[in-house]
Backbone as JSON Lines, residues from 0, in Angstrom:
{"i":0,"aa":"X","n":[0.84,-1.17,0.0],"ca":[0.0,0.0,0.0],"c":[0.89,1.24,0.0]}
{"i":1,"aa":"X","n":[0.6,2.19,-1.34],"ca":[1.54,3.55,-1.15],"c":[0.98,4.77,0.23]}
{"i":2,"aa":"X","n":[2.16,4.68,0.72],"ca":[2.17,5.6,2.5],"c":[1.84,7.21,1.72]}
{"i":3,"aa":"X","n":[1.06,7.77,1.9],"ca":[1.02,9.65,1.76],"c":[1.1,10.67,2.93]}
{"i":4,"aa":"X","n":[1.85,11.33,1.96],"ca":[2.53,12.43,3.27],"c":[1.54,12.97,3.92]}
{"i":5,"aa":"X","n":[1.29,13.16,5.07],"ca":[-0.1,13.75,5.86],"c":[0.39,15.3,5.79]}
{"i":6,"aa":"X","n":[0.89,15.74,5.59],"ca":[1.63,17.41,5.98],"c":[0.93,17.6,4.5]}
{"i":7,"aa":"X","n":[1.71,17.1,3.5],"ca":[1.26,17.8,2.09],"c":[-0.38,17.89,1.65]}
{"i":8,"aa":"X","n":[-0.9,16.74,2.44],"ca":[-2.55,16.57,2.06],"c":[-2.59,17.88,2.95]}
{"i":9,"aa":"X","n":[-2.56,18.23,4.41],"ca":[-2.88,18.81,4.66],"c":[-2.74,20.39,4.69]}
{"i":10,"aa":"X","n":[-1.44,20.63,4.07],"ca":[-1.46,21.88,3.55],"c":[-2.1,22.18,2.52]}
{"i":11,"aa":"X","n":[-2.37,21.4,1.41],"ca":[-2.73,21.3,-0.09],"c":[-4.44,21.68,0.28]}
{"i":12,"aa":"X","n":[-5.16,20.92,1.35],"ca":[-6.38,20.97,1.99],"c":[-6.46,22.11,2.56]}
{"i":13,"aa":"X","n":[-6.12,23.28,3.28],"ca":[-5.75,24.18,4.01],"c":[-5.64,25.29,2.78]}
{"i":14,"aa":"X","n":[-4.86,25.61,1.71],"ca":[-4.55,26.32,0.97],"c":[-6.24,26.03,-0.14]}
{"i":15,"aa":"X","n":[-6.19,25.23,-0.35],"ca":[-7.53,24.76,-1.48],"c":[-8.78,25.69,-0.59]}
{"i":16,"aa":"X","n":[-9.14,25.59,1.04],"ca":[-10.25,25.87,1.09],"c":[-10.02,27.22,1.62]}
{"i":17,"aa":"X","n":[-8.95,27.9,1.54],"ca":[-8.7,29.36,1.58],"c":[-9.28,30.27,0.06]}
{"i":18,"aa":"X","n":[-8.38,29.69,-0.81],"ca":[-8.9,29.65,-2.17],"c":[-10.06,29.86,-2.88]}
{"i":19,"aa":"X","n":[-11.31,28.58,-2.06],"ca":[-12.1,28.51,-2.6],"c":[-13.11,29.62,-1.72]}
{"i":20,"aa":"X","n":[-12.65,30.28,-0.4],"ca":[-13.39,30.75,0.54],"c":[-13.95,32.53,-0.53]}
{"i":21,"aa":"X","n":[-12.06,32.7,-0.76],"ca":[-11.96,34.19,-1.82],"c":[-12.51,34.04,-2.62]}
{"i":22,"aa":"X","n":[-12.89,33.24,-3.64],"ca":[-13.55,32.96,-4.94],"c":[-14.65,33.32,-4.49]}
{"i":23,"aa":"X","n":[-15.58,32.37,-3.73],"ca":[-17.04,32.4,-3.33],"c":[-17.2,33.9,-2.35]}
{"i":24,"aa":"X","n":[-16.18,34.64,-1.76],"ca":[-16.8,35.56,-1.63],"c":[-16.7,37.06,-2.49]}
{"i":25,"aa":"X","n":[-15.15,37.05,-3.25],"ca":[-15.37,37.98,-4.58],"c":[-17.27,37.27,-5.14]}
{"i":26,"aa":"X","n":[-17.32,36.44,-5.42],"ca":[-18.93,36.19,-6.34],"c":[-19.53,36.88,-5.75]}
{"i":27,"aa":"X","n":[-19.52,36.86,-4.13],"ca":[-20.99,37.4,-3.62],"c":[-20.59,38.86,-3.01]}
{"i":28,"aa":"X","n":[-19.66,39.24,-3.83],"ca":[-19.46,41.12,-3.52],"c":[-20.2,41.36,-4.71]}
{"i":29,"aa":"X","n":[-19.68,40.35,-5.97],"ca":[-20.14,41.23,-7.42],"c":[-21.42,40.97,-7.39]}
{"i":30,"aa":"X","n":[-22.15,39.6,-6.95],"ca":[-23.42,39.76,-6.95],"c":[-24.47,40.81,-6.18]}
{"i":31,"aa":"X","n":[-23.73,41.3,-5.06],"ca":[-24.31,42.03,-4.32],"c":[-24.92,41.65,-2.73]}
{"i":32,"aa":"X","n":[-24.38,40.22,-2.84],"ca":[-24.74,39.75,-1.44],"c":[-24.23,40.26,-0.23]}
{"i":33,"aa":"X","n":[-24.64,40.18,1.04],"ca":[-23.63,41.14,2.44],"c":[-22.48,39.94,2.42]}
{"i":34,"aa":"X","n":[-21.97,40.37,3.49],"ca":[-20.93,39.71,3.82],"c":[-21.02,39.07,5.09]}
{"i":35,"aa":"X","n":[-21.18,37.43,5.02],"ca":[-21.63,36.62,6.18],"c":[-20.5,35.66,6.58]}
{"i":36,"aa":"X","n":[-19.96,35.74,8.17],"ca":[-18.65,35.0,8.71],"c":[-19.07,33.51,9.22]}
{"i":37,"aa":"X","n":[-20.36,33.3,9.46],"ca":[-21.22,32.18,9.7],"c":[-21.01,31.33,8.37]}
{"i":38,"aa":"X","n":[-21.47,31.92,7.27],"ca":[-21.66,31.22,5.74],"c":[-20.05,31.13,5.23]}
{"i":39,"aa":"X","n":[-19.02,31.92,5.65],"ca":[-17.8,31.83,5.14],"c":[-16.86,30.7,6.1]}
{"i":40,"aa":"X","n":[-17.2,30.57,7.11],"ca":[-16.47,29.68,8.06],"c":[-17.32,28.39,7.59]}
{"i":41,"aa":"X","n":[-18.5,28.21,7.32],"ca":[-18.73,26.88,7.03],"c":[-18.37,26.49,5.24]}
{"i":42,"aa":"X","n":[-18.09,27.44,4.52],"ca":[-17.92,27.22,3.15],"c":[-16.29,26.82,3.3]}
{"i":43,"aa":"X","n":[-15.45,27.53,4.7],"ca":[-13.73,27.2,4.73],"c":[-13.73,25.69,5.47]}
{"i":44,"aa":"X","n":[-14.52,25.12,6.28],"ca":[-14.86,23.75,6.7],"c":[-15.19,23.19,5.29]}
{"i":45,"aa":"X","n":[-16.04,23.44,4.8],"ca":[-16.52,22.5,3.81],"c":[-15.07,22.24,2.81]}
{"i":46,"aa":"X","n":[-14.98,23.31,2.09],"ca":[-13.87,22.94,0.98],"c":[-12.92,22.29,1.6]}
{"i":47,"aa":"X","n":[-12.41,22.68,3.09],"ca":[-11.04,22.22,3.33],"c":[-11.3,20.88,3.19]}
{"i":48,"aa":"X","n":[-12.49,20.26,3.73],"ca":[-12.57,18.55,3.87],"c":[-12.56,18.06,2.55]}
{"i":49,"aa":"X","n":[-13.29,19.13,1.67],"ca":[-13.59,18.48,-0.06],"c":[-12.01,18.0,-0.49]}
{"i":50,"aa":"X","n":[-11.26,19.52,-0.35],"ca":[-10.06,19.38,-0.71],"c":[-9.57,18.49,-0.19]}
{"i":51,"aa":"X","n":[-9.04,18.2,1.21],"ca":[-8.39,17.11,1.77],"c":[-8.9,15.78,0.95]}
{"i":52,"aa":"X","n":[-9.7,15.77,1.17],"ca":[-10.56,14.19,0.6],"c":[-9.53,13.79,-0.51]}
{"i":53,"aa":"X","n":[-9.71,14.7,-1.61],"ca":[-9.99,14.66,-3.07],"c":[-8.26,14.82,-3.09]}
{"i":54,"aa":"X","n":[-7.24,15.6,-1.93],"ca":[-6.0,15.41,-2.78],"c":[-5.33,13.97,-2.27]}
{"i":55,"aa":"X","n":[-5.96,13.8,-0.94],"ca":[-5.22,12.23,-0.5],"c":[-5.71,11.26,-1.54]}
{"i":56,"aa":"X","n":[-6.69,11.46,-2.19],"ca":[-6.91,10.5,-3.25],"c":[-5.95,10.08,-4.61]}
{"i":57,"aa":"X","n":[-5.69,11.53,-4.62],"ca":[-5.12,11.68,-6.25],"c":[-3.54,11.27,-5.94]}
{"i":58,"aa":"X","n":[-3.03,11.77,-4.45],"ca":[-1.64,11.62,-4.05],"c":[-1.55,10.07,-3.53]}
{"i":59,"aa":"X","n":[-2.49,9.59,-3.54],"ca":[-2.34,7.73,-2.88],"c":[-2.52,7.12,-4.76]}
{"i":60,"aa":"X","n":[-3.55,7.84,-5.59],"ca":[-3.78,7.22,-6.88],"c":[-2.17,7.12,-7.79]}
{"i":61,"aa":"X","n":[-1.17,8.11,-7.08],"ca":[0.0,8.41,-8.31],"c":[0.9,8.08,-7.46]}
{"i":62,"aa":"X","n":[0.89,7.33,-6.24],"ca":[1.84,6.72,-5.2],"c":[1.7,5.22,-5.87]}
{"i":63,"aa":"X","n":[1.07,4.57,-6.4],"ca":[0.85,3.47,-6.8],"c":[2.09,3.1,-7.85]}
């Protein structure tokens, strides 16, 4: 079984749901939405886990 670095998933996870936090809230300046720390802390939970998930996958898929 290929071993994956836990540091790199988890920076890679960490940086991804920072990322995705700015994206989704540039959208909702241009759309015109307020600005909510409730909806942004659960959108930086959410991605970070998406991300984590999705890079230990791809980094265990090319460890093979």
């Amino acid at each position: 079984m290929a071993k994956v670095d836990k540091k790199q998933v988890l920076i890679a996870a960490l940086v991804g749901g920072a990322i995705f936090c700015l994206i989704v809230s540039l959208i909702d300046y241009i759309l015109g939405r307020g600005f909510s720390w409730p909806r942004l802390g659960f959108y930086y939970i959410f991605a970070t886990i998406m991300y984590g998930f999705l890079t230990y996958r791809n980094f265990k898929k090319h460890k093979k």
